[in-house]
CSV table of C-alpha atoms and ligand atoms in Angstrom, one decimal:
chain,number,residue,atom,x,y,z
K,1,MET,CA,230.1,98.1,-83.8
K,2,SER,CA,233.6,99.5,-83.6
K,3,ASP,CA,236.5,97.5,-82.3
K,4,SER,CA,237.0,99.7,-79.3
K,5,TRP,CA,233.9,98.2,-77.6
K,6,LEU,CA,234.9,95.7,-74.9
K,7,SER,CA,232.7,92.9,-73.8
K,8,VAL,CA,232.0,92.7,-70.1
K,9,ALA,CA,234.0,89.5,-69.9
K,10,ASP,CA,237.0,91.0,-71.7
K,11,ALA,CA,236.9,94.1,-69.4
K,12,LEU,CA,237.0,91.9,-66.3
K,13,ALA,CA,239.7,89.7,-67.7
K,14,THR,CA,241.9,92.7,-68.7
K,15,MET,CA,241.6,94.2,-65.2
K,16,GLN,CA,242.3,91.0,-63.4
K,17,GLY,CA,245.3,90.3,-65.7
K,18,GLN,CA,246.9,93.6,-64.9
K,19,ILE,CA,246.2,93.9,-61.2
K,20,GLN,CA,248.4,92.2,-58.6
K,21,PRO,CA,246.6,91.6,-55.3
K,22,VAL,CA,247.9,93.3,-52.1
K,23,GLN,CA,250.5,91.4,-50.2
K,24,GLU,CA,250.7,93.0,-46.8
K,25,THR,CA,249.2,91.0,-44.0
K,26,GLU,CA,248.2,91.6,-40.3
K,27,GLU,CA,246.9,89.5,-37.4
K,28,VAL,CA,243.5,90.5,-36.2
K,29,HIS,CA,241.3,89.3,-33.4
K,30,LEU,CA,238.4,87.1,-34.4
K,31,GLN,CA,236.0,89.9,-33.4
K,32,ASP,CA,237.6,92.1,-36.0
K,33,ALA,CA,237.8,89.4,-38.7
K,34,LEU,CA,234.4,89.7,-40.4
K,35,ASP,CA,234.7,90.3,-44.1
K,36,ARG,CA,238.5,90.3,-44.0
K,37,VAL,CA,240.4,88.2,-46.5
K,38,LEU,CA,242.5,85.2,-45.2
K,39,ALA,CA,246.2,85.6,-46.0
K,40,GLU,CA,247.0,81.9,-45.5
K,41,PRO,CA,245.2,78.6,-45.4
K,42,VAL,CA,244.0,77.4,-42.0
K,43,CYS,CA,244.6,73.8,-40.9
K,44,ALA,CA,242.9,72.3,-37.9
K,45,ASN,CA,245.2,71.9,-34.9
K,46,MET,CA,242.8,69.5,-33.2
K,47,ASP,CA,239.7,67.3,-33.7
K,48,VAL,CA,236.3,68.9,-33.2
K,49,PRO,CA,234.6,67.7,-31.2
K,50,GLY,CA,237.6,66.6,-29.2
K,51,TYR,CA,235.8,63.6,-27.6
K,52,ASP,CA,232.8,61.4,-28.2
K,53,ASN,CA,229.8,63.0,-26.7
K,54,SER,CA,226.0,62.8,-26.4
K,55,ALA,CA,223.7,64.4,-29.0
K,56,MET,CA,220.7,64.1,-26.6
K,57,ASP,CA,219.5,64.2,-23.1
K,58,GLY,CA,219.1,60.6,-22.1
K,59,TYR,CA,221.1,57.5,-20.9
K,60,ALA,CA,224.5,56.3,-22.1
K,61,LEU,CA,224.6,52.5,-22.3
K,62,ARG,CA,225.9,49.6,-24.2
K,63,ALA,CA,223.6,49.1,-27.2
K,64,ALA,CA,223.8,45.3,-26.8
K,65,GLU,CA,222.4,45.5,-23.3
K,66,ALA,CA,219.4,47.7,-24.3
K,67,ASP,CA,216.7,45.0,-23.8
K,68,SER,CA,213.2,46.0,-22.7
K,69,ASP,CA,213.0,42.9,-20.4
K,70,LYS,CA,216.2,43.6,-18.5
K,71,PRO,CA,216.4,46.8,-16.6
K,72,LEU,CA,219.7,48.8,-16.4
K,73,THR,CA,220.9,50.4,-13.2
K,74,VAL,CA,221.6,54.1,-13.3
K,75,VAL,CA,225.1,54.4,-11.8
K,76,GLY,CA,225.9,58.1,-12.2
K,77,THR,CA,225.5,61.3,-14.2
K,78,ALA,CA,227.5,62.9,-17.0
K,79,LEU,CA,226.9,66.6,-17.7
K,80,ALA,CA,228.6,68.9,-20.2
K,81,GLY,CA,231.9,69.7,-18.6
K,82,HIS,CA,231.4,67.1,-15.8
K,83,PRO,CA,232.1,63.6,-17.1
K,84,PHE,CA,231.2,60.3,-15.4
K,85,ASN,CA,234.5,59.0,-13.9
K,86,GLY,CA,235.4,55.4,-14.5
K,87,GLU,CA,234.1,52.6,-16.8
K,88,LEU,CA,230.5,51.8,-17.2
K,89,PRO,CA,229.8,48.5,-15.3
K,90,ALA,CA,227.9,45.7,-16.9
K,91,GLN,CA,224.0,46.0,-17.0
K,92,SER,CA,224.1,49.7,-16.1
K,93,CYS,CA,223.8,53.1,-17.6
K,94,VAL,CA,224.6,56.7,-16.9
K,95,ARG,CA,222.2,59.7,-17.0
K,96,ILE,CA,223.8,61.9,-19.7
K,97,MET,CA,223.1,65.4,-21.0
K,98,THR,CA,223.7,66.9,-24.5
K,99,GLY,CA,227.4,67.6,-25.0
K,100,ALA,CA,228.6,65.4,-22.1
K,101,GLN,CA,231.5,63.1,-22.7
K,102,MET,CA,230.5,59.5,-23.3
K,103,PRO,CA,231.4,57.2,-20.3
K,104,VAL,CA,234.2,54.7,-21.1
K,105,ALA,CA,232.7,51.4,-22.4
K,106,SER,CA,229.3,53.0,-23.4
K,107,ASP,CA,228.5,53.1,-27.1
K,108,ALA,CA,225.0,54.6,-27.5
K,109,VAL,CA,222.6,57.0,-25.9
K,110,ILE,CA,218.8,56.4,-25.6
K,111,MET,CA,216.7,59.5,-25.5
K,112,GLN,CA,215.1,60.1,-22.1
K,113,GLU,CA,211.6,60.1,-23.7
K,114,GLN,CA,212.2,56.4,-24.8
K,115,VAL,CA,212.8,55.0,-21.3
K,116,GLN,CA,210.7,54.1,-18.3
K,117,ARG,CA,212.5,55.0,-15.1
K,118,GLU,CA,211.7,53.6,-11.7
K,119,GLY,CA,214.0,54.7,-9.0
K,120,ASP,CA,217.6,53.7,-10.0
K,121,LEU,CA,216.3,51.5,-12.9
K,122,ILE,CA,215.5,52.2,-16.5
K,123,ARG,CA,213.7,50.0,-19.1
K,124,CYS,CA,214.4,50.8,-22.7
K,125,GLN,CA,211.2,51.3,-24.7
K,126,ALA,CA,212.8,51.6,-28.1
K,127,PRO,CA,215.5,49.6,-30.0
K,128,VAL,CA,219.0,51.1,-29.6
K,129,GLY,CA,221.8,50.6,-32.2
K,130,THR,CA,225.6,51.1,-31.6
K,131,GLY,CA,226.4,54.8,-32.1
K,132,ASP,CA,222.9,56.0,-31.7
K,133,ASN,CA,222.8,59.7,-30.6
K,134,VAL,CA,226.6,59.8,-30.2
K,135,ARG,CA,228.7,62.6,-31.8
K,136,LEU,CA,232.1,61.0,-32.5
K,137,LYS,CA,235.4,62.7,-31.9
K,138,GLY,CA,236.4,64.6,-35.1
K,139,CYS,CA,233.0,64.2,-36.8
K,140,ASP,CA,233.0,68.0,-37.6
K,141,ILE,CA,236.7,68.7,-38.1
K,142,ARG,CA,239.7,66.3,-38.3
K,143,GLN,CA,243.0,67.4,-37.0
K,144,ASN,CA,245.2,68.6,-39.9
K,145,ASP,CA,242.2,69.1,-42.2
K,146,MET,CA,242.5,72.3,-44.3
K,147,ILE,CA,239.3,74.0,-43.2
K,148,LEU,CA,239.7,77.5,-44.8
K,149,GLN,CA,241.6,78.4,-48.0
K,150,GLN,CA,243.8,81.5,-48.5
K,151,GLY,CA,241.7,84.2,-50.2
K,152,GLN,CA,238.6,83.3,-48.4
K,153,ARG,CA,236.5,86.3,-47.3
K,154,LEU,CA,235.6,85.5,-43.7
K,155,THR,CA,231.9,85.1,-42.9
K,156,PRO,CA,230.3,84.6,-39.5
K,157,THR,CA,230.4,80.8,-40.0
K,158,HIS,CA,234.2,80.9,-40.7
K,159,ILE,CA,234.7,82.9,-37.6
K,160,GLY,CA,232.8,80.4,-35.6
K,161,LEU,CA,234.9,77.6,-37.1
K,162,LEU,CA,238.1,79.3,-36.1
K,163,ALA,CA,236.8,79.9,-32.6
K,164,SER,CA,235.8,76.2,-32.3
K,165,LEU,CA,239.5,75.4,-32.9
K,166,GLY,CA,240.5,77.7,-30.0
K,167,MET,CA,242.0,80.3,-32.3
K,168,ASP,CA,241.5,84.0,-31.3
K,169,GLN,CA,243.7,85.6,-33.9
K,170,VAL,CA,243.8,85.2,-37.7
K,171,ARG,CA,246.2,86.4,-40.3
K,172,VAL,CA,244.5,88.5,-43.0
K,173,LEU,CA,245.5,90.7,-45.9
K,174,ARG,CA,245.4,94.4,-45.2
K,175,ARG,CA,242.3,96.4,-46.1
K,176,LEU,CA,242.1,98.3,-49.3
K,177,ARG,CA,242.2,102.1,-49.3
K,178,VAL,CA,239.7,103.5,-51.8
K,179,ALA,CA,239.5,107.2,-52.7
K,180,LEU,CA,236.1,108.3,-53.9
K,181,PHE,CA,234.8,111.5,-55.4
K,182,SER,CA,232.0,112.9,-57.6
K,183,ASN,CA,232.6,115.2,-60.5
K,184,GLY,CA,230.2,117.9,-61.9
K,185,ASP,CA,229.3,121.6,-61.5
K,186,GLU,CA,225.6,120.7,-61.2
K,187,LEU,CA,226.1,118.6,-58.0
K,188,VAL,CA,225.1,119.7,-54.5
K,189,LEU,CA,225.8,118.0,-51.2
K,190,PRO,CA,222.6,116.4,-49.7
K,191,GLY,CA,221.5,118.5,-46.7
K,192,GLU,CA,222.3,121.8,-48.6
K,193,PRO,CA,219.6,123.8,-50.4
K,194,LEU,CA,219.5,123.7,-54.2
K,195,HIS,CA,220.0,127.2,-55.6
K,196,SER,CA,219.0,126.8,-59.2
K,197,PRO,CA,216.8,124.4,-61.2
K,198,SER,CA,219.9,123.1,-63.0
K,199,GLN,CA,221.4,121.7,-59.8
K,200,ILE,CA,220.9,118.2,-58.6
K,201,TYR,CA,222.0,116.3,-55.5
K,202,ASP,CA,225.1,114.2,-55.5
K,203,SER,CA,223.6,110.8,-55.0
K,204,ASN,CA,226.3,108.6,-56.6
K,205,ARG,CA,228.9,109.2,-53.9
K,206,PHE,CA,226.5,108.0,-51.3
K,207,THR,CA,225.4,104.9,-53.3
K,208,LEU,CA,229.0,104.1,-54.0
K,209,HIS,CA,230.2,104.8,-50.5
K,210,ALA,CA,227.6,102.4,-49.1
K,211,MET,CA,228.5,99.7,-51.6
K,212,LEU,CA,232.1,100.1,-50.6
K,213,GLN,CA,231.2,99.7,-46.9
K,214,ARG,CA,229.8,96.3,-47.8
K,215,LEU,CA,233.2,95.3,-49.1
K,216,ASN,CA,234.9,96.4,-45.9
K,217,VAL,CA,237.4,98.8,-47.4
K,218,ASP,CA,238.7,102.1,-46.0
K,219,VAL,CA,237.1,104.9,-47.9
K,220,LEU,CA,238.9,108.2,-48.4
K,221,ASP,CA,236.0,110.5,-49.4
K,222,LEU,CA,237.2,113.4,-51.4
K,223,GLY,CA,233.8,114.9,-51.8
K,224,LEU,CA,232.5,116.9,-54.7
K,225,ILE,CA,234.9,118.1,-57.4
K,226,ALA,CA,233.8,120.8,-59.8
K,227,ASP,CA,234.3,120.6,-63.6
K,228,ASP,CA,237.5,122.5,-63.2
K,229,ARG,CA,240.9,121.3,-64.4
K,230,GLU,CA,242.9,122.4,-61.4
K,231,ALA,CA,240.3,121.0,-58.9
K,232,LEU,CA,240.3,117.7,-60.7
K,233,GLU,CA,244.0,117.5,-60.9
K,234,ASN,CA,244.4,118.3,-57.2
K,235,ALA,CA,241.8,115.6,-56.4
K,236,PHE,CA,243.7,113.0,-58.4
K,237,GLN,CA,247.0,113.9,-57.0
K,238,GLN,CA,245.7,113.7,-53.4
K,239,ALA,CA,244.0,110.4,-54.1
K,240,MET,CA,247.0,108.7,-55.8
K,241,ARG,CA,249.3,109.5,-52.9
K,242,SER,CA,247.3,107.4,-50.4
K,243,ALA,CA,244.8,105.1,-52.2
K,244,ASP,CA,245.1,101.7,-53.8
K,245,ILE,CA,242.3,102.6,-56.1
K,246,ILE,CA,240.5,105.8,-57.0
K,247,ILE,CA,236.8,105.7,-58.0
K,248,SER,CA,235.1,108.7,-59.5
K,249,SER,CA,231.7,109.1,-61.1
K,250,ALA,CA,230.9,111.3,-64.1
K,251,GLY,CA,233.2,113.1,-66.4
K,252,VAL,CA,234.0,110.1,-68.6
K,253,SER,CA,231.3,110.3,-71.3
K,254,VAL,CA,232.1,111.6,-74.8
K,255,GLY,CA,232.4,115.4,-74.7
K,256,GLU,CA,233.1,115.4,-71.0
K,257,ALA,CA,236.1,113.1,-70.9
K,258,ASP,CA,238.5,115.6,-72.4
K,259,TYR,CA,239.3,117.3,-69.1
K,260,THR,CA,239.9,114.0,-67.4
K,261,LYS,CA,241.8,112.7,-70.4
K,262,ASP,CA,244.2,115.6,-70.4
K,263,ILE,CA,244.9,115.3,-66.7
K,264,MET,CA,245.3,111.5,-67.0
K,265,ALA,CA,247.7,111.8,-69.8
K,266,SER,CA,250.0,113.9,-67.6
K,267,LEU,CA,249.6,111.8,-64.4
K,268,GLY,CA,249.4,108.2,-65.6
K,269,GLN,CA,248.1,105.8,-68.2
K,270,ILE,CA,244.3,105.7,-68.6
K,271,GLY,CA,242.2,103.9,-71.2
K,272,PHE,CA,238.8,105.2,-72.0
K,273,TRP,CA,236.7,102.2,-72.6
K,274,LYS,CA,233.4,101.6,-74.1
K,275,ILE,CA,232.1,98.5,-72.4
K,276,ALA,CA,229.4,96.7,-74.4
K,277,MET,CA,227.0,96.8,-71.4
K,278,LYS,CA,223.8,98.7,-70.7
K,279,PRO,CA,223.7,100.7,-68.6
K,280,GLY,CA,227.4,101.7,-68.2
K,281,LYS,CA,229.0,102.2,-71.6
K,282,PRO,CA,231.6,104.9,-70.8
K,283,PHE,CA,234.2,103.7,-68.3
K,284,ALA,CA,237.7,104.8,-67.7
K,285,PHE,CA,240.4,102.4,-66.3
K,286,GLY,CA,244.1,102.7,-65.7
K,287,ARG,CA,247.0,103.4,-63.5
K,288,LEU,CA,247.9,106.6,-61.7
K,289,GLY,CA,251.2,106.1,-60.0
K,290,GLN,CA,250.7,103.3,-57.5
K,291,ALA,CA,246.9,103.6,-57.6
K,292,TRP,CA,244.4,102.1,-60.0
K,293,PHE,CA,241.7,104.3,-61.4
K,294,CYS,CA,238.1,103.5,-62.3
K,295,GLY,CA,236.0,106.4,-63.8
K,296,LEU,CA,232.4,105.4,-63.6
K,297,PRO,CA,229.6,106.9,-65.7
K,298,GLY,CA,227.6,109.7,-64.1
K,299,ASN,CA,224.1,108.4,-64.5
K,300,PRO,CA,223.1,107.0,-61.2
K,301,VAL,CA,222.0,103.5,-62.4
K,302,ALA,CA,225.0,103.2,-64.6
K,303,ALA,CA,227.3,104.2,-61.8
K,304,LEU,CA,225.7,101.6,-59.5
K,305,VAL,CA,225.7,98.8,-62.1
K,306,THR,CA,229.3,99.3,-63.2
K,307,MET,CA,230.3,99.4,-59.5
K,308,ASP,CA,228.5,96.1,-58.9
K,309,GLN,CA,229.5,94.3,-62.1
K,310,ILE,CA,232.9,95.6,-63.0
K,311,VAL,CA,234.5,97.3,-60.0
K,312,GLN,CA,233.4,94.8,-57.4
K,313,PRO,CA,235.2,91.8,-58.9
K,314,MET,CA,238.2,94.0,-59.5
K,315,LEU,CA,238.2,95.2,-55.8
K,316,ARG,CA,237.8,91.7,-54.5
K,317,HIS,CA,240.7,90.5,-56.7
K,318,LEU,CA,242.9,93.4,-55.6
K,319,ALA,CA,242.1,92.6,-51.9
K,320,GLY,CA,243.4,89.1,-52.5
K,321,GLU,CA,240.1,87.4,-52.5
K,322,SER,CA,239.5,84.3,-54.6
K,323,VAL,CA,236.8,85.7,-56.8
K,324,THR,CA,233.9,83.5,-57.7
K,325,PRO,CA,231.4,84.4,-60.4
K,326,PRO,CA,228.1,85.8,-59.2
K,327,VAL,CA,225.1,83.4,-58.7
K,328,GLN,CA,223.0,83.3,-61.9
K,329,LEU,CA,219.7,81.4,-62.3
K,330,GLN,CA,217.5,80.6,-65.2
K,331,ALA,CA,214.0,82.1,-65.2
K,332,ARG,CA,211.2,82.5,-67.7
K,333,ALA,CA,210.2,86.0,-69.0
K,334,THR,CA,206.7,86.9,-67.6
K,335,SER,CA,206.2,89.3,-70.5
K,336,PRO,CA,208.1,90.4,-73.7
K,337,ILE,CA,211.3,92.2,-73.0
K,338,LYS,CA,212.8,94.9,-75.2
K,339,LYS,CA,216.4,94.3,-76.1
K,340,ARG,CA,218.7,95.3,-79.0
K,341,PRO,CA,221.7,93.2,-80.0
K,342,GLY,CA,225.1,94.8,-79.3
K,343,ARG,CA,225.4,95.2,-75.6
K,344,MET,CA,224.9,93.0,-72.6
K,345,ASP,CA,221.9,94.4,-70.7
K,346,PHE,CA,221.6,94.5,-66.9
K,347,GLN,CA,217.9,95.3,-66.8
K,348,ARG,CA,216.4,95.9,-63.4
K,349,GLY,CA,213.9,93.1,-62.7
K,350,ARG,CA,211.9,91.2,-60.2
K,351,PHE,CA,211.9,87.4,-59.9
K,352,SER,CA,209.5,85.2,-58.1
K,353,GLN,CA,208.6,81.5,-57.9
K,354,ARG,CA,205.4,80.2,-59.4
K,355,ASP,CA,204.4,76.5,-60.0
K,356,GLY,CA,207.9,75.4,-59.2
K,357,GLU,CA,209.5,77.7,-61.8
K,358,LEU,CA,211.3,81.0,-61.6
K,359,TRP,CA,209.6,83.9,-63.5
K,360,ALA,CA,211.1,87.4,-64.0
K,361,GLU,CA,210.2,90.7,-65.6
K,362,PRO,CA,211.7,94.2,-65.9
K,363,VAL,CA,210.5,96.7,-63.3
K,364,GLY,CA,210.1,100.5,-63.6
K,365,SER,CA,211.9,102.6,-66.2
K,366,GLN,CA,215.0,101.1,-67.7
K,367,SER,CA,216.6,104.6,-68.1
K,368,SER,CA,220.1,104.8,-66.6
K,369,ALA,CA,219.0,107.9,-64.8
K,370,VAL,CA,216.1,106.3,-62.9
K,371,LEU,CA,217.3,105.0,-59.6
K,372,THR,CA,213.8,104.0,-58.4
K,373,SER,CA,213.8,101.1,-60.8
K,374,VAL,CA,216.7,99.6,-58.8
K,375,ALA,CA,214.9,100.2,-55.5
K,376,GLN,CA,211.9,98.1,-56.8
K,377,ALA,CA,214.0,95.4,-58.3
K,378,ASN,CA,215.5,92.2,-56.6
K,379,CYS,CA,217.7,91.0,-59.5
K,380,PHE,CA,219.3,91.9,-62.8
K,381,LEU,CA,218.0,90.4,-66.0
K,382,VAL,CA,221.3,89.6,-67.6
K,383,LEU,CA,220.5,89.6,-71.3
K,384,GLU,CA,223.4,88.4,-73.5
K,385,GLN,CA,225.2,90.8,-75.8
K,386,GLU,CA,224.0,89.5,-79.1
K,387,ARG,CA,220.4,88.7,-78.0
K,388,GLY,CA,217.5,90.6,-79.6
K,389,PRO,CA,213.9,91.1,-78.2
K,390,ILE,CA,212.7,88.4,-75.9
K,391,ALA,CA,209.2,86.8,-76.1
K,392,ALA,CA,207.1,86.0,-73.1
K,393,GLY,CA,207.9,82.6,-71.7
K,394,GLU,CA,211.5,82.5,-73.1
K,395,SER,CA,214.3,81.5,-70.8
K,396,ILE,CA,216.5,84.3,-69.4
K,397,THR,CA,219.4,84.5,-67.0
K,398,ILE,CA,218.8,86.4,-63.8
K,399,GLN,CA,221.3,87.5,-61.2
K,400,PRO,CA,219.7,88.0,-57.7
K,401,PHE,CA,221.0,91.2,-56.1
K,402,ASP,CA,224.2,90.5,-54.1
K,403,CYS,CA,225.3,91.9,-50.8
K,404,LEU,CA,226.2,95.2,-52.3
K,405,LEU,CA,222.7,95.9,-53.4
K,406,THR,CA,220.6,94.3,-50.6
W,1,AMP,P1,228.3,112.9,-67.0
W,1,AMP,O1,228.9,111.6,-67.0
W,1,AMP,O2,229.1,113.9,-66.3
W,1,AMP,O3,227.9,113.3,-68.4
W,1,AMP,O4,226.9,112.8,-66.2
W,1,AMP,C1,225.8,112.0,-66.7
W,1,AMP,C2,224.6,112.3,-65.9
W,1,AMP,O5,224.8,111.9,-64.6
W,1,AMP,C3,224.2,113.7,-65.8
W,1,AMP,O6,222.8,113.8,-65.9
W,1,AMP,C4,224.7,114.2,-64.5
W,1,AMP,O7,224.0,115.3,-63.9
W,1,AMP,C5,224.4,112.9,-63.7
W,1,AMP,N1,225.3,112.8,-62.5
W,1,AMP,C6,226.7,113.0,-62.6
W,1,AMP,N2,227.2,112.8,-61.4
W,1,AMP,C7,226.2,112.6,-60.5
W,1,AMP,C8,226.1,112.3,-59.1
W,1,AMP,N3,227.2,112.3,-58.4
W,1,AMP,N4,224.9,112.0,-58.6
W,1,AMP,C9,223.8,112.0,-59.4
W,1,AMP,N5,223.8,112.3,-60.7
W,1,AMP,C10,225.0,112.5,-61.3
W,2,MG,MG1,229.3,115.9,-65.9
């Protein structure tokens, strides 16, 4: 294998080493914050909850007075938002609802199902310990705790946490602008008729556009670009003026790359990589003015896999996100799997659980042109670069499809 082959890990490391994350920030309202990347850590400005409160509907009392032989007098009510005013007198209790503030001098709540009530008196039917059914001030978040780190991509849970601290605005990094186009004379826009048997529909741009939507970037869709030097050069020039990154598919394989290579040589610095992965060997990466360029292979599965495995971590890094490696699990091969040493395979597979173990197998055709195999799959079988054929029962690494593919 020639030296010009890059392992997947080296390709990722090279890209991350060269790319500086965006710096510009903006404040957005919480309702616009989903999937944005935090520009700064968030520290709690208060305790949550802000006061001791009841976790149950029941009676607030002193645990030491909860004796089934001695009734307690109900002296008032505490509702969420409407506390009991004053201190709990001796030998008494307060009717309390979930979320209501604990009365002063009470230290436990007995569930309403565990008392017998007669008029203004209750008898405890179960033992009560100090602190039972009480949510203490600060048990969720402590004032000054760092609750979210810079580089965190905000999920619904994070947004809820920020709201629970009373924050309605959050400072995030700006969204990425991604220019996208497809390249090839054979391509036709979906919705238009095919005029000759040698034409095919441009599926890649729609797959890639949808994957980019999951990453919450602004997409500048430049459409279909013919195999024409001038058209390609115009597309690149338009894209590099406004985008942080340009993503194209096709036109980077041996024999095809010359056009692109020529243009790239005049506009920027581009390397044509052979990544030791299957599918997805041909891949172009480099700089065009202020923009980065990723030229993906044209075969639909190869375009999708390189977008998921190579471009995704790069985009997350460029967006300022702290990138974590994808979740990988160990499974056993249900049947023998064909594999040749030399490239890391991302075979399309299905995994399921049987007898407490994960099992996985390839699905459909493993051709890089057959998109239906991805539609049937729920994971990649990630087969190490130097590994050969795999026997039934052997342990293999699987990567459940992430949010870009589900
Ligand atoms: P290329 O990289 O240009 O040699 O293309 C490799 C294969 O991918 C060829 O069979 C192309 O027809 C196909 N292909 C290229 N672009 C697309 C696209 N946008 N959608 C679907 N198939 C494509
Ligand atoms: Mg082509």
